[in-house]
């Protein structure tokens, strides 16, 4: 069963506007959530994370929001830049099971100049 | 410093053959993970090594898959009697010892395995 879901396989946004990527999860034991960014032929790179005790974490242009009651998190990129074009993976971990990550299927973001 | 490296970058093999994939983690990283990404799918956890603890093999899809790690260095993932459904990009990641919070996992570029 897919415990982490990204229902939008792709998203296209105009440069300078906001990009919002969404992620839903089903396992209430997850206590850490992360976003990874992946370019073709490269491994994923860590972008931003949030602990389940918080509802928002901000790092420059990137903000992650967590709604535990809805089991939903989102990544906001403001302003979007062409270099942000990549595949974004949502991931979650359950500390009691070590730091192994459960990933979503990814959302391909295209930022149009 | 050097990141996580994996070899080979590409591997094409015939169904039924055995393959061995290698991962060199970042020096000093005690945790090492293997994931795979099949076409159109997310990354799927396979196995996790942490120091001298018994590895977490809960993600290995069948007994044809096995992995070893020498101390806190190189790891090899072996797939015996490969099947076409094993075709995927196999990714290795390493991190510092997890003790609280979350330790960032650094990924290698992956090995693309194609089983004909």
JSON list of C-alpha atoms in Angstrom, two decimals:
[
{"chain": "A", "resi": 1, "resn": "UNK", "atom": "CA", "xyz": [0.00, 0.00, 0.00]},
{"chain": "A", "resi": 2, "resn": "UNK", "atom": "CA", "xyz": [1.18, 3.51, -0.79]},
{"chain": "A", "resi": 3, "resn": "UNK", "atom": "CA", "xyz": [1.72, 5.21, 2.58]},
{"chain": "A", "resi": 4, "resn": "UNK", "atom": "CA", "xyz": [2.91, 8.48, 1.05]},
{"chain": "A", "resi": 5, "resn": "UNK", "atom": "CA", "xyz": [1.03, 9.86, -1.92]},
{"chain": "A", "resi": 6, "resn": "UNK", "atom": "CA", "xyz": [1.68, 12.67, -4.33]},
{"chain": "A", "resi": 7, "resn": "UNK", "atom": "CA", "xyz": [-1.42, 12.84, -6.47]},
{"chain": "A", "resi": 8, "resn": "UNK", "atom": "CA", "xyz": [-0.13, 15.41, -8.94]},
{"chain": "A", "resi": 9, "resn": "UNK", "atom": "CA", "xyz": [2.47, 13.90, -11.27]},
{"chain": "A", "resi": 10, "resn": "UNK", "atom": "CA", "xyz": [3.30, 17.28, -12.75]},
{"chain": "A", "resi": 11, "resn": "UNK", "atom": "CA", "xyz": [2.96, 21.01, -12.16]},
{"chain": "A", "resi": 12, "resn": "UNK", "atom": "CA", "xyz": [3.77, 23.97, -14.40]},
{"chain": "A", "resi": 13, "resn": "UNK", "atom": "CA", "xyz": [4.26, 27.43, -12.93]},
{"chain": "A", "resi": 14, "resn": "UNK", "atom": "CA", "xyz": [5.29, 30.81, -14.28]},
{"chain": "A", "resi": 15, "resn": "UNK", "atom": "CA", "xyz": [8.63, 32.17, -13.05]},
{"chain": "A", "resi": 16, "resn": "UNK", "atom": "CA", "xyz": [8.14, 34.47, -10.06]},
{"chain": "A", "resi": 17, "resn": "UNK", "atom": "CA", "xyz": [4.86, 32.87, -8.99]},
{"chain": "A", "resi": 18, "resn": "UNK", "atom": "CA", "xyz": [4.27, 30.45, -6.15]},
{"chain": "A", "resi": 19, "resn": "UNK", "atom": "CA", "xyz": [4.67, 26.70, -6.60]},
{"chain": "A", "resi": 20, "resn": "UNK", "atom": "CA", "xyz": [2.64, 24.51, -4.25]},
{"chain": "A", "resi": 21, "resn": "UNK", "atom": "CA", "xyz": [3.39, 20.81, -4.13]},
{"chain": "A", "resi": 22, "resn": "UNK", "atom": "CA", "xyz": [1.14, 18.55, -2.09]},
{"chain": "A", "resi": 23, "resn": "UNK", "atom": "CA", "xyz": [1.60, 15.28, -0.28]},
{"chain": "A", "resi": 24, "resn": "UNK", "atom": "CA", "xyz": [-0.71, 13.03, 1.74]},
{"chain": "A", "resi": 25, "resn": "UNK", "atom": "CA", "xyz": [0.20, 10.18, 4.06]},
{"chain": "A", "resi": 26, "resn": "UNK", "atom": "CA", "xyz": [-1.68, 7.42, 5.80]},
{"chain": "A", "resi": 27, "resn": "UNK", "atom": "CA", "xyz": [0.68, 6.21, 8.56]},
{"chain": "A", "resi": 28, "resn": "UNK", "atom": "CA", "xyz": [0.00, 8.19, 11.74]},
{"chain": "A", "resi": 29, "resn": "UNK", "atom": "CA", "xyz": [3.28, 6.89, 13.20]},
{"chain": "A", "resi": 30, "resn": "UNK", "atom": "CA", "xyz": [5.36, 9.03, 10.85]},
{"chain": "A", "resi": 31, "resn": "UNK", "atom": "CA", "xyz": [7.14, 11.70, 12.89]},
{"chain": "A", "resi": 32, "resn": "UNK", "atom": "CA", "xyz": [9.43, 13.35, 10.37]},
{"chain": "A", "resi": 33, "resn": "UNK", "atom": "CA", "xyz": [8.62, 14.61, 6.92]},
{"chain": "A", "resi": 34, "resn": "UNK", "atom": "CA", "xyz": [10.99, 15.71, 4.21]},
{"chain": "A", "resi": 35, "resn": "UNK", "atom": "CA", "xyz": [11.13, 17.04, 0.69]},
{"chain": "A", "resi": 36, "resn": "UNK", "atom": "CA", "xyz": [13.81, 15.92, -1.72]},
{"chain": "A", "resi": 37, "resn": "UNK", "atom": "CA", "xyz": [14.57, 17.40, -5.11]},
{"chain": "A", "resi": 38, "resn": "UNK", "atom": "CA", "xyz": [15.87, 15.30, -7.99]},
{"chain": "A", "resi": 39, "resn": "UNK", "atom": "CA", "xyz": [17.46, 16.26, -11.28]},
{"chain": "A", "resi": 40, "resn": "UNK", "atom": "CA", "xyz": [17.79, 13.70, -14.10]},
{"chain": "A", "resi": 41, "resn": "UNK", "atom": "CA", "xyz": [20.66, 11.23, -13.71]},
{"chain": "A", "resi": 42, "resn": "UNK", "atom": "CA", "xyz": [21.39, 12.47, -10.18]},
{"chain": "A", "resi": 43, "resn": "UNK", "atom": "CA", "xyz": [20.44, 11.18, -6.77]},
{"chain": "A", "resi": 44, "resn": "UNK", "atom": "CA", "xyz": [17.84, 13.08, -4.76]},
{"chain": "A", "resi": 45, "resn": "UNK", "atom": "CA", "xyz": [19.09, 15.99, -2.67]},
{"chain": "A", "resi": 46, "resn": "UNK", "atom": "CA", "xyz": [17.57, 17.03, 0.62]},
{"chain": "A", "resi": 47, "resn": "UNK", "atom": "CA", "xyz": [15.60, 20.25, 0.50]},
{"chain": "A", "resi": 48, "resn": "UNK", "atom": "CA", "xyz": [13.71, 20.83, 3.74]},
{"chain": "A", "resi": 49, "resn": "UNK", "atom": "CA", "xyz": [12.20, 18.86, 6.59]},
{"chain": "A", "resi": 50, "resn": "UNK", "atom": "CA", "xyz": [9.66, 19.22, 9.36]},
{"chain": "A", "resi": 51, "resn": "UNK", "atom": "CA", "xyz": [9.11, 17.39, 12.61]},
{"chain": "A", "resi": 52, "resn": "UNK", "atom": "CA", "xyz": [5.62, 16.25, 13.51]},
{"chain": "A", "resi": 53, "resn": "UNK", "atom": "CA", "xyz": [5.64, 18.59, 16.52]},
{"chain": "A", "resi": 54, "resn": "UNK", "atom": "CA", "xyz": [5.69, 21.61, 14.20]},
{"chain": "A", "resi": 55, "resn": "UNK", "atom": "CA", "xyz": [3.27, 22.87, 11.60]},
{"chain": "A", "resi": 56, "resn": "UNK", "atom": "CA", "xyz": [5.61, 25.08, 9.56]},
{"chain": "A", "resi": 57, "resn": "UNK", "atom": "CA", "xyz": [9.26, 25.26, 8.68]},
{"chain": "A", "resi": 58, "resn": "UNK", "atom": "CA", "xyz": [10.78, 27.91, 6.47]},
{"chain": "A", "resi": 59, "resn": "UNK", "atom": "CA", "xyz": [14.14, 28.06, 4.70]},
{"chain": "A", "resi": 60, "resn": "UNK", "atom": "CA", "xyz": [14.59, 30.93, 2.29]},
{"chain": "A", "resi": 61, "resn": "UNK", "atom": "CA", "xyz": [12.19, 30.54, -0.61]},
{"chain": "A", "resi": 62, "resn": "UNK", "atom": "CA", "xyz": [11.01, 27.15, 0.64]},
{"chain": "A", "resi": 63, "resn": "UNK", "atom": "CA", "xyz": [8.34, 26.58, 3.28]},
{"chain": "A", "resi": 64, "resn": "UNK", "atom": "CA", "xyz": [6.87, 23.27, 4.35]},
{"chain": "A", "resi": 65, "resn": "UNK", "atom": "CA", "xyz": [3.48, 23.12, 6.06]},
{"chain": "A", "resi": 66, "resn": "UNK", "atom": "CA", "xyz": [2.23, 20.13, 8.01]},
{"chain": "A", "resi": 67, "resn": "UNK", "atom": "CA", "xyz": [-1.42, 19.45, 8.87]},
{"chain": "A", "resi": 68, "resn": "UNK", "atom": "CA", "xyz": [-1.36, 16.40, 11.11]},
{"chain": "A", "resi": 69, "resn": "UNK", "atom": "CA", "xyz": [-5.10, 16.10, 11.49]},
{"chain": "A", "resi": 70, "resn": "UNK", "atom": "CA", "xyz": [-5.48, 15.93, 7.72]},
{"chain": "A", "resi": 71, "resn": "UNK", "atom": "CA", "xyz": [-2.28, 13.89, 7.26]},
{"chain": "A", "resi": 72, "resn": "UNK", "atom": "CA", "xyz": [-1.22, 16.40, 4.65]},
{"chain": "A", "resi": 73, "resn": "UNK", "atom": "CA", "xyz": [1.90, 18.39, 3.95]},
{"chain": "A", "resi": 74, "resn": "UNK", "atom": "CA", "xyz": [2.78, 20.86, 1.30]},
{"chain": "A", "resi": 75, "resn": "UNK", "atom": "CA", "xyz": [5.87, 22.58, -0.05]},
{"chain": "A", "resi": 76, "resn": "UNK", "atom": "CA", "xyz": [5.64, 26.21, -1.10]},
{"chain": "A", "resi": 77, "resn": "UNK", "atom": "CA", "xyz": [8.32, 27.77, -3.31]},
{"chain": "A", "resi": 78, "resn": "UNK", "atom": "CA", "xyz": [8.16, 31.55, -3.56]},
{"chain": "A", "resi": 79, "resn": "UNK", "atom": "CA", "xyz": [9.22, 33.00, -5.91]},
{"chain": "A", "resi": 80, "resn": "UNK", "atom": "CA", "xyz": [9.66, 30.10, -8.30]},
{"chain": "A", "resi": 81, "resn": "UNK", "atom": "CA", "xyz": [12.75, 30.13, -10.50]},
{"chain": "A", "resi": 82, "resn": "UNK", "atom": "CA", "xyz": [13.56, 28.15, -13.67]},
{"chain": "A", "resi": 83, "resn": "UNK", "atom": "CA", "xyz": [16.34, 26.36, -11.74]},
{"chain": "A", "resi": 84, "resn": "UNK", "atom": "CA", "xyz": [13.68, 24.91, -9.47]},
{"chain": "A", "resi": 85, "resn": "UNK", "atom": "CA", "xyz": [12.48, 22.72, -12.34]},
{"chain": "A", "resi": 86, "resn": "UNK", "atom": "CA", "xyz": [13.00, 19.15, -11.11]},
{"chain": "A", "resi": 87, "resn": "UNK", "atom": "CA", "xyz": [11.12, 16.22, -9.63]},
{"chain": "A", "resi": 88, "resn": "UNK", "atom": "CA", "xyz": [10.14, 16.77, -6.01]},
{"chain": "A", "resi": 89, "resn": "UNK", "atom": "CA", "xyz": [9.66, 13.81, -3.70]},
{"chain": "A", "resi": 90, "resn": "UNK", "atom": "CA", "xyz": [7.83, 13.92, -0.42]},
{"chain": "A", "resi": 91, "resn": "UNK", "atom": "CA", "xyz": [9.17, 11.44, 2.16]},
{"chain": "A", "resi": 92, "resn": "UNK", "atom": "CA", "xyz": [8.39, 10.41, 5.70]},
{"chain": "A", "resi": 93, "resn": "UNK", "atom": "CA", "xyz": [10.14, 8.49, 8.44]},
{"chain": "A", "resi": 94, "resn": "UNK", "atom": "CA", "xyz": [9.16, 6.82, 11.67]},
{"chain": "A", "resi": 95, "resn": "UNK", "atom": "CA", "xyz": [11.89, 7.32, 14.23]},
{"chain": "A", "resi": 96, "resn": "UNK", "atom": "CA", "xyz": [11.22, 4.05, 16.00]},
{"chain": "A", "resi": 97, "resn": "UNK", "atom": "CA", "xyz": [12.02, 2.24, 12.72]},
{"chain": "A", "resi": 98, "resn": "UNK", "atom": "CA", "xyz": [15.28, 4.04, 12.13]},
{"chain": "A", "resi": 99, "resn": "UNK", "atom": "CA", "xyz": [15.61, 6.75, 9.54]},
{"chain": "A", "resi": 100, "resn": "UNK", "atom": "CA", "xyz": [14.54, 4.74, 6.52]},
{"chain": "A", "resi": 101, "resn": "UNK", "atom": "CA", "xyz": [12.37, 6.88, 4.30]},
{"chain": "A", "resi": 102, "resn": "UNK", "atom": "CA", "xyz": [9.04, 6.14, 2.68]},
{"chain": "A", "resi": 103, "resn": "UNK", "atom": "CA", "xyz": [8.75, 8.16, -0.52]},
{"chain": "A", "resi": 104, "resn": "UNK", "atom": "CA", "xyz": [5.90, 9.41, -2.63]},
{"chain": "A", "resi": 105, "resn": "UNK", "atom": "CA", "xyz": [5.94, 8.96, -6.39]},
{"chain": "A", "resi": 106, "resn": "UNK", "atom": "CA", "xyz": [7.12, 12.50, -7.08]},
{"chain": "A", "resi": 107, "resn": "UNK", "atom": "CA", "xyz": [5.82, 15.64, -8.75]},
{"chain": "A", "resi": 108, "resn": "UNK", "atom": "CA", "xyz": [7.61, 17.04, -11.76]},
{"chain": "A", "resi": 109, "resn": "UNK", "atom": "CA", "xyz": [7.77, 20.84, -11.47]},
{"chain": "A", "resi": 110, "resn": "UNK", "atom": "CA", "xyz": [8.37, 22.95, -14.55]},
{"chain": "A", "resi": 111, "resn": "UNK", "atom": "CA", "xyz": [8.98, 26.65, -14.01]},
{"chain": "A", "resi": 112, "resn": "UNK", "atom": "CA", "xyz": [8.40, 28.61, -17.20]},
{"chain": "A", "resi": 113, "resn": "UNK", "atom": "CA", "xyz": [10.61, 31.66, -17.81]},
{"chain": "B", "resi": 1, "resn": "UNK", "atom": "CA", "xyz": [34.53, 16.38, 0.27]},
{"chain": "B", "resi": 2, "resn": "UNK", "atom": "CA", "xyz": [33.55, 13.36, -1.77]},
{"chain": "B", "resi": 3, "resn": "UNK", "atom": "CA", "xyz": [29.92, 12.42, -1.87]},
{"chain": "B", "resi": 4, "resn": "UNK", "atom": "CA", "xyz": [28.33, 8.99, -2.08]},
{"chain": "B", "resi": 5, "resn": "UNK", "atom": "CA", "xyz": [29.58, 7.10, -5.12]},
{"chain": "B", "resi": 6, "resn": "UNK", "atom": "CA", "xyz": [28.03, 4.10, -6.81]},
{"chain": "B", "resi": 7, "resn": "UNK", "atom": "CA", "xyz": [29.27, 1.72, -9.46]},
{"chain": "B", "resi": 8, "resn": "UNK", "atom": "CA", "xyz": [28.57, 0.81, -12.13]},
{"chain": "B", "resi": 9, "resn": "UNK", "atom": "CA", "xyz": [26.46, 3.74, -13.29]},
{"chain": "B", "resi": 10, "resn": "UNK", "atom": "CA", "xyz": [24.70, 1.49, -15.79]},
{"chain": "B", "resi": 11, "resn": "UNK", "atom": "CA", "xyz": [24.34, -2.27, -15.91]},
{"chain": "B", "resi": 12, "resn": "UNK", "atom": "CA", "xyz": [22.61, -4.31, -18.59]},
{"chain": "B", "resi": 13, "resn": "UNK", "atom": "CA", "xyz": [22.24, -7.99, -17.89]},
{"chain": "B", "resi": 14, "resn": "UNK", "atom": "CA", "xyz": [20.36, -11.00, -19.13]},
{"chain": "B", "resi": 15, "resn": "UNK", "atom": "CA", "xyz": [17.51, -12.53, -17.20]},
{"chain": "B", "resi": 16, "resn": "UNK", "atom": "CA", "xyz": [18.77, -15.18, -14.82]},
{"chain": "B", "resi": 17, "resn": "UNK", "atom": "CA", "xyz": [22.23, -13.67, -14.31]},
{"chain": "B", "resi": 18, "resn": "UNK", "atom": "CA", "xyz": [23.53, -12.40, -10.97]},
{"chain": "B", "resi": 19, "resn": "UNK", "atom": "CA", "xyz": [24.53, -8.76, -10.53]},
{"chain": "B", "resi": 20, "resn": "UNK", "atom": "CA", "xyz": [26.47, -6.91, -7.87]},
{"chain": "B", "resi": 21, "resn": "UNK", "atom": "CA", "xyz": [26.09, -3.20, -7.22]},
{"chain": "B", "resi": 22, "resn": "UNK", "atom": "CA", "xyz": [28.54, -1.20, -5.15]},
{"chain": "B", "resi": 23, "resn": "UNK", "atom": "CA", "xyz": [28.15, 1.80, -2.89]},
{"chain": "B", "resi": 24, "resn": "UNK", "atom": "CA", "xyz": [30.87, 3.91, -1.28]},
{"chain": "B", "resi": 25, "resn": "UNK", "atom": "CA", "xyz": [29.32, 6.08, 1.44]},
{"chain": "B", "resi": 26, "resn": "UNK", "atom": "CA", "xyz": [30.61, 9.38, 2.74]},
{"chain": "B", "resi": 27, "resn": "UNK", "atom": "CA", "xyz": [33.49, 8.82, 5.14]},
{"chain": "B", "resi": 28, "resn": "UNK", "atom": "CA", "xyz": [32.30, 8.89, 8.75]},
{"chain": "B", "resi": 29, "resn": "UNK", "atom": "CA", "xyz": [28.69, 8.10, 7.91]},
{"chain": "B", "resi": 30, "resn": "UNK", "atom": "CA", "xyz": [27.63, 5.14, 10.01]},
{"chain": "B", "resi": 31, "resn": "UNK", "atom": "CA", "xyz": [24.21, 4.68, 8.42]},
{"chain": "B", "resi": 32, "resn": "UNK", "atom": "CA", "xyz": [23.79, 3.33, 4.89]},
{"chain": "B", "resi": 33, "resn": "UNK", "atom": "CA", "xyz": [20.57, 2.74, 2.97]},
{"chain": "B", "resi": 34, "resn": "UNK", "atom": "CA", "xyz": [19.64, 1.10, -0.31]},
{"chain": "B", "resi": 35, "resn": "UNK", "atom": "CA", "xyz": [16.55, 2.18, -2.24]},
{"chain": "B", "resi": 36, "resn": "UNK", "atom": "CA", "xyz": [15.31, 1.45, -5.72]},
{"chain": "B", "resi": 37, "resn": "UNK", "atom": "CA", "xyz": [13.16, 3.44, -8.11]},
{"chain": "B", "resi": 38, "resn": "UNK", "atom": "CA", "xyz": [11.26, 1.57, -10.76]},
{"chain": "B", "resi": 39, "resn": "UNK", "atom": "CA", "xyz": [9.92, 3.46, -13.75]},
{"chain": "B", "resi": 40, "resn": "UNK", "atom": "CA", "xyz": [7.15, 5.84, -12.76]},
{"chain": "B", "resi": 41, "resn": "UNK", "atom": "CA", "xyz": [7.42, 4.92, -9.09]},
{"chain": "B", "resi": 42, "resn": "UNK", "atom": "CA", "xyz": [8.76, 6.59, -5.98]},
{"chain": "B", "resi": 43, "resn": "UNK", "atom": "CA", "xyz": [11.86, 5.43, -4.19]},
{"chain": "B", "resi": 44, "resn": "UNK", "atom": "CA", "xyz": [11.33, 2.12, -2.42]},
{"chain": "B", "resi": 45, "resn": "UNK", "atom": "CA", "xyz": [13.32, 1.25, 0.71]},
{"chain": "B", "resi": 46, "resn": "UNK", "atom": "CA", "xyz": [15.30, -1.99, 0.49]},
{"chain": "B", "resi": 47, "resn": "UNK", "atom": "CA", "xyz": [17.77, -2.32, 3.38]},
{"chain": "B", "resi": 48, "resn": "UNK", "atom": "CA", "xyz": [19.40, -0.23, 6.13]},
{"chain": "B", "resi": 49, "resn": "UNK", "atom": "CA", "xyz": [22.75, -0.67, 7.89]},
{"chain": "B", "resi": 50, "resn": "UNK", "atom": "CA", "xyz": [23.60, 1.16, 11.09]},
{"chain": "B", "resi": 51, "resn": "UNK", "atom": "CA", "xyz": [27.00, 0.59, 12.65]},
{"chain": "B", "resi": 52, "resn": "UNK", "atom": "CA", "xyz": [27.39, -2.92, 14.01]},
{"chain": "B", "resi": 53, "resn": "UNK", "atom": "CA", "xyz": [23.67, -3.48, 14.47]},
{"chain": "B", "resi": 54, "resn": "UNK", "atom": "CA", "xyz": [21.85, -6.16, 12.52]},
{"chain": "B", "resi": 55, "resn": "UNK", "atom": "CA", "xyz": [20.66, -4.66, 9.24]},
{"chain": "B", "resi": 56, "resn": "UNK", "atom": "CA", "xyz": [17.01, -3.85, 8.68]},
{"chain": "B", "resi": 57, "resn": "UNK", "atom": "CA", "xyz": [16.16, -6.04, 5.68]},
{"chain": "B", "resi": 58, "resn": "UNK", "atom": "CA", "xyz": [12.44, -5.43, 5.81]},
{"chain": "B", "resi": 59, "resn": "UNK", "atom": "CA", "xyz": [12.31, -3.84, 2.37]},
{"chain": "B", "resi": 60, "resn": "UNK", "atom": "CA", "xyz": [14.04, -6.57, 0.37]},
{"chain": "B", "resi": 61, "resn": "UNK", "atom": "CA", "xyz": [11.45, -7.83, -2.14]},
{"chain": "B", "resi": 62, "resn": "UNK", "atom": "CA", "xyz": [12.63, -11.45, -2.28]},
{"chain": "B", "resi": 63, "resn": "UNK", "atom": "CA", "xyz": [15.37, -13.79, -1.13]},
{"chain": "B", "resi": 64, "resn": "UNK", "atom": "CA", "xyz": [17.15, -13.18, -4.43]},
{"chain": "B", "resi": 65, "resn": "UNK", "atom": "CA", "xyz": [18.22, -9.83, -2.96]},
{"chain": "B", "resi": 66, "resn": "UNK", "atom": "CA", "xyz": [20.98, -9.55, -0.39]},
{"chain": "B", "resi": 67, "resn": "UNK", "atom": "CA", "xyz": [23.37, -6.87, 0.79]},
{"chain": "B", "resi": 68, "resn": "UNK", "atom": "CA", "xyz": [26.53, -6.67, 2.81]},
{"chain": "B", "resi": 69, "resn": "UNK", "atom": "CA", "xyz": [28.47, -3.89, 4.37]},
{"chain": "B", "resi": 70, "resn": "UNK", "atom": "CA", "xyz": [32.10, -4.03, 5.50]},
{"chain": "B", "resi": 71, "resn": "UNK", "atom": "CA", "xyz": [32.36, -2.14, 8.77]},
{"chain": "B", "resi": 72, "resn": "UNK", "atom": "CA", "xyz": [31.31, 1.42, 8.13]},
{"chain": "B", "resi": 73, "resn": "UNK", "atom": "CA", "xyz": [32.46, 1.54, 4.55]},
{"chain": "B", "resi": 74, "resn": "UNK", "atom": "CA", "xyz": [31.60, -0.09, 1.25]},
{"chain": "B", "resi": 75, "resn": "UNK", "atom": "CA", "xyz": [28.33, -1.90, 0.70]},
{"chain": "B", "resi": 76, "resn": "UNK", "atom": "CA", "xyz": [27.36, -4.29, -2.06]},
{"chain": "B", "resi": 77, "resn": "UNK", "atom": "CA", "xyz": [23.83, -5.16, -3.14]},
{"chain": "B", "resi": 78, "resn": "UNK", "atom": "CA", "xyz": [23.56, -8.51, -4.88]},
{"chain": "B", "resi": 79, "resn": "UNK", "atom": "CA", "xyz": [20.63, -9.65, -6.97]},
{"chain": "B", "resi": 80, "resn": "UNK", "atom": "CA", "xyz": [20.65, -13.31, -7.91]},
{"chain": "B", "resi": 81, "resn": "UNK", "atom": "CA", "xyz": [18.83, -14.79, -10.90]},
{"chain": "B", "resi": 82, "resn": "UNK", "atom": "CA", "xyz": [17.70, -11.38, -12.09]},
{"chain": "B", "resi": 83, "resn": "UNK", "atom": "CA", "xyz": [14.20, -10.92, -13.44]},
{"chain": "B", "resi": 84, "resn": "UNK", "atom": "CA", "xyz": [12.85, -8.23, -15.74]},
{"chain": "B", "resi": 85, "resn": "UNK", "atom": "CA", "xyz": [10.91, -6.68, -12.86]},
{"chain": "B", "resi": 86, "resn": "UNK", "atom": "CA", "xyz": [14.25, -5.99, -11.14]},
{"chain": "B", "resi": 87, "resn": "UNK", "atom": "CA", "xyz": [14.96, -3.31, -13.75]},
{"chain": "B", "resi": 88, "resn": "UNK", "atom": "CA", "xyz": [15.22, -0.05, -11.83]},
{"chain": "B", "resi": 89, "resn": "UNK", "atom": "CA", "xyz": [17.59, 2.63, -10.62]},
{"chain": "B", "resi": 90, "resn": "UNK", "atom": "CA", "xyz": [19.23, 1.42, -7.42]},
{"chain": "B", "resi": 91, "resn": "UNK", "atom": "CA", "xyz": [20.15, 4.28, -5.10]},
{"chain": "B", "resi": 92, "resn": "UNK", "atom": "CA", "xyz": [22.42, 4.24, -2.09]},
{"chain": "B", "resi": 93, "resn": "UNK", "atom": "CA", "xyz": [22.37, 6.87, 0.66]},
{"chain": "B", "resi": 94, "resn": "UNK", "atom": "CA", "xyz": [24.41, 7.46, 3.79]},
{"chain": "B", "resi": 95, "resn": "UNK", "atom": "CA", "xyz": [23.97, 9.59, 6.88]},
{"chain": "B", "resi": 96, "resn": "UNK", "atom": "CA", "xyz": [25.50, 10.30, 10.25]},
{"chain": "B", "resi": 97, "resn": "UNK", "atom": "CA", "xyz": [24.39, 8.11, 13.14]},
{"chain": "B", "resi": 98, "resn": "UNK", "atom": "CA", "xyz": [20.74, 8.82, 13.82]},
{"chain": "B", "resi": 99, "resn": "UNK", "atom": "CA", "xyz": [20.14, 9.59, 17.49]},
{"chain": "B", "resi": 100, "resn": "UNK", "atom": "CA", "xyz": [17.57, 12.36, 17.60]},
{"chain": "B", "resi": 101, "resn": "UNK", "atom": "CA", "xyz": [15.83, 14.54, 15.12]},
{"chain": "B", "resi": 102, "resn": "UNK", "atom": "CA", "xyz": [16.60, 13.62, 11.60]},
{"chain": "B", "resi": 103, "resn": "UNK", "atom": "CA", "xyz": [19.94, 13.20, 9.90]},
{"chain": "B", "resi": 104, "resn": "UNK", "atom": "CA", "xyz": [20.02, 14.15, 6.24]},
{"chain": "B", "resi": 105, "resn": "UNK", "atom": "CA", "xyz": [20.55, 11.26, 3.90]},
{"chain": "B", "resi": 106, "resn": "UNK", "atom": "CA", "xyz": [22.99, 11.96, 1.10]},
{"chain": "B", "resi": 107, "resn": "UNK", "atom": "CA", "xyz": [22.26, 10.01, -2.05]},
{"chain": "B", "resi": 108, "resn": "UNK", "atom": "CA", "xyz": [24.57, 8.68, -4.70]},
{"chain": "B", "resi": 109, "resn": "UNK", "atom": "CA", "xyz": [23.77, 9.05, -8.42]},
{"chain": "B", "resi": 110, "resn": "UNK", "atom": "CA", "xyz": [22.38, 5.52, -8.61]},
{"chain": "B", "resi": 111, "resn": "UNK", "atom": "CA", "xyz": [22.97, 2.45, -10.75]},
{"chain": "B", "resi": 112, "resn": "UNK", "atom": "CA", "xyz": [20.55, 1.94, -13.61]},
{"chain": "B", "resi": 113, "resn": "UNK", "atom": "CA", "xyz": [19.93, -1.78, -13.94]},
{"chain": "B", "resi": 114, "resn": "UNK", "atom": "CA", "xyz": [18.30, -3.14, -17.07]},
{"chain": "B", "resi": 115, "resn": "UNK", "atom": "CA", "xyz": [17.38, -6.82, -17.21]},
{"chain": "B", "resi": 116, "resn": "UNK", "atom": "CA", "xyz": [16.73, -8.05, -20.74]}
]
